[in-house]
mmCIF file with all atom_site columns, C-alpha atoms in Angstrom:
data_model
loop_
_atom_site.group_PDB
_atom_site.id
_atom_site.type_symbol
_atom_site.label_atom_id
_atom_site.label_alt_id
_atom_site.label_comp_id
_atom_site.label_asym_id
_atom_site.label_entity_id
_atom_site.label_seq_id
_atom_site.pdbx_PDB_ins_code
_atom_site.Cartn_x
_atom_site.Cartn_y
_atom_site.Cartn_z
_atom_site.occupancy
_atom_site.B_iso_or_equiv
_atom_site.pdbx_formal_charge
_atom_site.auth_seq_id
_atom_site.auth_comp_id
_atom_site.auth_asym_id
_atom_site.auth_atom_id
_atom_site.pdbx_PDB_model_num
ATOM 1   C CA . MET K 1 1   ? 133.276 116.256 151.302 1.00 41.00 ? 616 MET K CA 1
ATOM 2   C CA . ALA K 1 2   ? 132.376 119.917 150.932 1.00 47.00 ? 617 ALA K CA 1
ATOM 3   C CA . SER K 1 3   ? 131.881 119.533 147.210 1.00 45.00 ? 618 SER K CA 1
ATOM 4   C CA . GLU K 1 4   ? 129.277 116.808 147.746 1.00 52.00 ? 619 GLU K CA 1
ATOM 5   C CA . GLU K 1 5   ? 127.351 119.058 150.207 1.00 79.00 ? 620 GLU K CA 1
ATOM 6   C CA . SER K 1 6   ? 126.912 121.965 147.814 1.00 86.00 ? 621 SER K CA 1
ATOM 7   C CA . ILE K 1 7   ? 124.933 121.908 144.559 1.00 87.00 ? 622 ILE K CA 1
ATOM 8   C CA . GLU K 1 8   ? 126.384 123.415 141.398 1.00 90.00 ? 623 GLU K CA 1
ATOM 9   C CA . VAL K 1 9   ? 123.751 125.422 139.420 1.00 91.00 ? 624 VAL K CA 1
ATOM 10  C CA . LYS K 1 10  ? 123.788 127.676 136.430 1.00 93.00 ? 625 LYS K CA 1
ATOM 11  C CA . PHE K 1 11  ? 120.838 129.705 135.143 1.00 92.00 ? 626 PHE K CA 1
ATOM 12  C CA . ARG K 1 12  ? 120.002 130.015 131.485 1.00 92.00 ? 627 ARG K CA 1
ATOM 13  C CA . LEU K 1 13  ? 118.344 133.240 130.499 1.00 88.00 ? 628 LEU K CA 1
ATOM 14  C CA . ALA K 1 14  ? 115.953 133.772 127.596 1.00 85.00 ? 629 ALA K CA 1
ATOM 15  C CA . ASP K 1 15  ? 118.685 135.351 125.442 1.00 85.00 ? 630 ASP K CA 1
ATOM 16  C CA . GLY K 1 16  ? 120.761 132.260 125.728 1.00 88.00 ? 631 GLY K CA 1
ATOM 17  C CA . SER K 1 17  ? 123.306 133.625 128.138 1.00 88.00 ? 632 SER K CA 1
ATOM 18  C CA . ASP K 1 18  ? 124.024 132.001 131.515 1.00 90.00 ? 633 ASP K CA 1
ATOM 19  C CA . ILE K 1 19  ? 124.532 133.161 135.063 1.00 90.00 ? 634 ILE K CA 1
ATOM 20  C CA . GLY K 1 20  ? 127.017 130.914 136.791 1.00 86.00 ? 635 GLY K CA 1
ATOM 21  C CA . PRO K 1 21  ? 127.745 128.021 137.447 1.00 91.00 ? 636 PRO K CA 1
ATOM 22  C CA . ASN K 1 22  ? 128.035 128.644 141.204 1.00 92.00 ? 637 ASN K CA 1
ATOM 23  C CA . ARG K 1 23  ? 127.841 126.379 144.133 1.00 93.00 ? 638 ARG K CA 1
ATOM 24  C CA . TYR K 1 24  ? 124.886 126.695 146.615 1.00 92.00 ? 639 TYR K CA 1
ATOM 25  C CA . SER K 1 25  ? 123.947 125.070 149.812 1.00 92.00 ? 640 SER K CA 1
ATOM 26  C CA . PRO K 1 26  ? 121.103 122.495 149.535 1.00 90.00 ? 641 PRO K CA 1
ATOM 27  C CA . THR K 1 27  ? 119.201 124.608 152.110 1.00 92.00 ? 642 THR K CA 1
ATOM 28  C CA . THR K 1 28  ? 119.287 127.696 149.811 1.00 93.00 ? 643 THR K CA 1
ATOM 29  C CA . THR K 1 29  ? 115.615 128.663 148.899 1.00 93.00 ? 644 THR K CA 1
ATOM 30  C CA . VAL K 1 30  ? 114.393 129.240 145.396 1.00 93.00 ? 645 VAL K CA 1
ATOM 31  C CA . GLY K 1 31  ? 113.371 132.781 146.428 1.00 93.00 ? 646 GLY K CA 1
ATOM 32  C CA . SER K 1 32  ? 116.908 133.663 147.506 1.00 94.00 ? 647 SER K CA 1
ATOM 33  C CA . LEU K 1 33  ? 118.243 132.258 144.146 1.00 93.00 ? 648 LEU K CA 1
ATOM 34  C CA . LYS K 1 34  ? 115.792 134.566 142.300 1.00 93.00 ? 649 LYS K CA 1
ATOM 35  C CA . GLU K 1 35  ? 116.922 137.476 144.331 1.00 93.00 ? 650 GLU K CA 1
ATOM 36  C CA . MET K 1 36  ? 120.604 136.745 143.348 1.00 93.00 ? 651 MET K CA 1
ATOM 37  C CA . ILE K 1 37  ? 119.517 136.480 139.671 1.00 91.00 ? 652 ILE K CA 1
ATOM 38  C CA . LEU K 1 38  ? 117.494 139.668 139.858 1.00 90.00 ? 653 LEU K CA 1
ATOM 39  C CA . SER K 1 39  ? 120.519 141.529 141.263 1.00 90.00 ? 654 SER K CA 1
ATOM 40  C CA . GLN K 1 40  ? 122.695 140.360 138.345 1.00 88.00 ? 655 GLN K CA 1
ATOM 41  C CA . LEU K 1 41  ? 120.192 141.288 135.573 1.00 83.00 ? 656 LEU K CA 1
ATOM 42  C CA . PRO K 1 42  ? 120.457 144.654 133.758 1.00 77.00 ? 657 PRO K CA 1
ATOM 43  C CA . LYS K 1 43  ? 118.196 147.204 135.428 1.00 76.00 ? 658 LYS K CA 1
ATOM 44  C CA . ASP K 1 44  ? 117.469 149.161 132.178 1.00 73.00 ? 659 ASP K CA 1
ATOM 45  C CA . GLU K 1 45  ? 115.560 146.470 130.417 1.00 72.00 ? 660 GLU K CA 1
ATOM 46  C CA . GLU K 1 46  ? 111.980 147.576 129.502 1.00 73.00 ? 661 GLU K CA 1
ATOM 47  C CA . ASN K 1 47  ? 110.379 144.148 130.041 1.00 73.00 ? 662 ASN K CA 1
ATOM 48  C CA . GLY K 1 48  ? 112.819 142.991 132.789 1.00 78.00 ? 663 GLY K CA 1
ATOM 49  C CA . PRO K 1 49  ? 111.567 141.634 136.057 1.00 82.00 ? 664 PRO K CA 1
ATOM 50  C CA . LYS K 1 50  ? 110.940 144.122 138.873 1.00 84.00 ? 665 LYS K CA 1
ATOM 51  C CA . SER K 1 51  ? 110.686 141.507 141.662 1.00 85.00 ? 666 SER K CA 1
ATOM 52  C CA . ILE K 1 52  ? 111.139 137.814 142.261 1.00 87.00 ? 667 ILE K CA 1
ATOM 53  C CA . ASN K 1 53  ? 107.404 137.294 141.565 1.00 88.00 ? 668 ASN K CA 1
ATOM 54  C CA . ASP K 1 54  ? 107.984 138.420 137.950 1.00 88.00 ? 669 ASP K CA 1
ATOM 55  C CA . MET K 1 55  ? 110.231 135.391 137.203 1.00 91.00 ? 670 MET K CA 1
ATOM 56  C CA . LYS K 1 56  ? 110.052 131.674 137.300 1.00 92.00 ? 671 LYS K CA 1
ATOM 57  C CA . LEU K 1 57  ? 112.848 129.069 137.673 1.00 92.00 ? 672 LEU K CA 1
ATOM 58  C CA . ILE K 1 58  ? 112.254 125.826 135.839 1.00 91.00 ? 673 ILE K CA 1
ATOM 59  C CA . ASN K 1 59  ? 114.205 122.656 136.523 1.00 90.00 ? 674 ASN K CA 1
ATOM 60  C CA . ALA K 1 60  ? 113.529 119.421 134.590 1.00 86.00 ? 675 ALA K CA 1
ATOM 61  C CA . GLY K 1 61  ? 110.218 120.861 133.282 1.00 88.00 ? 676 GLY K CA 1
ATOM 62  C CA . LYS K 1 62  ? 108.974 121.695 136.821 1.00 91.00 ? 677 LYS K CA 1
ATOM 63  C CA . ILE K 1 63  ? 108.304 125.319 138.008 1.00 91.00 ? 678 ILE K CA 1
ATOM 64  C CA . LEU K 1 64  ? 110.009 125.755 141.337 1.00 92.00 ? 679 LEU K CA 1
ATOM 65  C CA . GLU K 1 65  ? 108.281 127.409 144.267 1.00 93.00 ? 680 GLU K CA 1
ATOM 66  C CA . ASN K 1 66  ? 109.943 130.251 146.211 1.00 92.00 ? 681 ASN K CA 1
ATOM 67  C CA . HIS K 1 67  ? 109.633 128.776 149.670 1.00 93.00 ? 682 HIS K CA 1
ATOM 68  C CA . LYS K 1 68  ? 111.220 125.417 148.670 1.00 93.00 ? 683 LYS K CA 1
ATOM 69  C CA . THR K 1 69  ? 114.942 124.661 149.110 1.00 92.00 ? 684 THR K CA 1
ATOM 70  C CA . LEU K 1 70  ? 117.343 123.449 146.424 1.00 89.00 ? 685 LEU K CA 1
ATOM 71  C CA . ALA K 1 71  ? 117.298 120.018 148.046 1.00 86.00 ? 686 ALA K CA 1
ATOM 72  C CA . GLU K 1 72  ? 113.510 119.754 147.753 1.00 87.00 ? 687 GLU K CA 1
ATOM 73  C CA . SER K 1 73  ? 113.475 121.074 144.242 1.00 84.00 ? 688 SER K CA 1
ATOM 74  C CA . ARG K 1 74  ? 116.119 118.735 142.734 1.00 79.00 ? 689 ARG K CA 1
ATOM 75  C CA . SER K 1 75  ? 115.068 116.132 140.081 1.00 74.00 ? 690 SER K CA 1
ATOM 76  C CA . PRO K 1 76  ? 117.275 113.012 140.543 1.00 69.00 ? 691 PRO K CA 1
ATOM 77  C CA . VAL K 1 77  ? 115.983 111.517 137.371 1.00 66.00 ? 692 VAL K CA 1
ATOM 78  C CA . SER K 1 78  ? 117.424 114.345 135.109 1.00 63.00 ? 693 SER K CA 1
ATOM 79  C CA . GLU K 1 79  ? 120.722 115.013 136.939 1.00 67.00 ? 694 GLU K CA 1
ATOM 80  C CA . VAL K 1 80  ? 124.109 113.545 136.230 1.00 71.00 ? 695 VAL K CA 1
ATOM 81  C CA . PRO K 1 81  ? 126.064 112.849 139.479 1.00 71.00 ? 696 PRO K CA 1
ATOM 82  C CA . GLY K 1 82  ? 128.645 115.499 139.905 1.00 72.00 ? 697 GLY K CA 1
ATOM 83  C CA . GLY K 1 83  ? 127.271 117.530 137.073 1.00 81.00 ? 698 GLY K CA 1
ATOM 84  C CA . ILE K 1 84  ? 126.005 121.141 136.804 1.00 86.00 ? 699 ILE K CA 1
ATOM 85  C CA . ILE K 1 85  ? 122.188 121.601 137.068 1.00 87.00 ? 700 ILE K CA 1
ATOM 86  C CA . THR K 1 86  ? 120.901 124.034 134.502 1.00 88.00 ? 701 THR K CA 1
ATOM 87  C CA . MET K 1 87  ? 117.749 125.970 135.489 1.00 90.00 ? 702 MET K CA 1
ATOM 88  C CA . LEU K 1 88  ? 115.787 128.042 133.089 1.00 91.00 ? 703 LEU K CA 1
ATOM 89  C CA . VAL K 1 89  ? 114.835 131.693 134.021 1.00 92.00 ? 704 VAL K CA 1
ATOM 90  C CA . VAL K 1 90  ? 111.513 132.737 132.561 1.00 90.00 ? 705 VAL K CA 1
ATOM 91  C CA . VAL K 1 91  ? 110.390 136.339 132.923 1.00 87.00 ? 706 VAL K CA 1
ATOM 92  C CA . ARG K 1 92  ? 106.666 136.977 133.192 1.00 78.00 ? 707 ARG K CA 1
ATOM 93  C CA . PRO K 1 93  ? 105.545 139.945 130.992 1.00 70.00 ? 708 PRO K CA 1
ATOM 94  C CA . PRO K 1 94  ? 103.848 142.840 132.837 1.00 63.00 ? 709 PRO K CA 1
ATOM 95  C CA . MET K 1 95  ? 100.262 141.922 133.774 1.00 62.00 ? 710 MET K CA 1
ATOM 96  C CA . PRO K 1 96  ? 97.346  144.303 133.078 1.00 61.00 ? 711 PRO K CA 1
ATOM 97  C CA . ASP K 1 97  ? 95.509  145.799 136.047 1.00 57.00 ? 712 ASP K CA 1
ATOM 98  C CA . ARG K 1 98  ? 91.937  144.599 135.560 1.00 59.00 ? 713 ARG K CA 1
ATOM 99  C CA . ASN K 1 99  ? 90.353  147.637 137.262 1.00 60.00 ? 714 ASN K CA 1
ATOM 100 C CA . ASN K 1 100 ? 91.784  150.354 135.000 1.00 55.00 ? 715 ASN K CA 1
ATOM 101 C CA . ASP K 1 101 ? 93.172  148.635 131.867 1.00 52.00 ? 716 ASP K CA 1
ATOM 102 C CA . THR K 1 102 ? 96.747  149.742 132.538 1.00 52.00 ? 717 THR K CA 1
ATOM 103 C CA . LEU K 1 103 ? 99.870  147.577 132.843 1.00 54.00 ? 718 LEU K CA 1
ATOM 104 C CA . HIS K 1 104 ? 101.831 147.496 136.051 1.00 53.00 ? 719 HIS K CA 1
ATOM 105 C CA . ASP K 1 105 ? 104.591 149.442 134.287 1.00 53.00 ? 720 ASP K CA 1
ATOM 106 C CA . GLY K 1 106 ? 102.116 152.389 133.628 1.00 55.00 ? 721 GLY K CA 1
ATOM 107 C CA . SER K 1 107 ? 101.503 151.883 129.914 1.00 54.00 ? 722 SER K CA 1
ATOM 108 C CA . SER K 1 108 ? 97.994  151.447 128.678 1.00 52.00 ? 723 SER K CA 1
ATOM 109 C CA . LYS K 1 109 ? 96.575  148.148 127.493 1.00 52.00 ? 724 LYS K CA 1
ATOM 110 C CA . GLN K 1 110 ? 95.876  147.588 123.762 1.00 57.00 ? 725 GLN K CA 1
ATOM 111 C CA . SER K 1 111 ? 92.406  146.418 122.819 1.00 55.00 ? 726 SER K CA 1
ATOM 112 C CA . SER K 1 112 ? 92.426  142.869 121.840 1.00 62.00 ? 727 SER K CA 1
ATOM 113 C CA . CYS K 1 113 ? 90.164  143.163 118.795 1.00 63.00 ? 728 CYS K CA 1
ATOM 114 C CA . PRO K 1 114 ? 89.931  146.344 116.787 1.00 67.00 ? 729 PRO K CA 1
ATOM 115 C CA . CYS K 1 115 ? 87.175  144.952 114.486 1.00 68.00 ? 730 CYS K CA 1
ATOM 116 C CA . ALA K 1 116 ? 83.515  145.695 114.565 1.00 65.00 ? 731 ALA K CA 1
ATOM 117 C CA . ILE K 1 117 ? 80.779  143.048 114.204 1.00 68.00 ? 732 ILE K CA 1
ATOM 118 C CA . LEU K 1 118 ? 77.810  144.022 112.064 1.00 63.00 ? 733 LEU K CA 1
#
């Protein structure tokens, strides 16, 4: 009965590698899943996520919200009973700070158009 109460999930990263599969309680929040993923990612990546807000989890084409639980985020249409749910992990690139044209990581923003209009 315990196997029916937990949900088996693996996370597919952009490079094609996976984290998991592992079993989670249906009451586990998406935010806590992101924290677990963040702790397992290499820290030395230049464009890697710095916080859970820098990444998104996608299940069955739907972006999952941090405050929702696994049970609320499941898509019964795309799941096979007893199967492993694969969620995609998407890392958001550093966003520019609109006030001073620098990225959150400290590098300066490139101009979008180097051409001159005559």
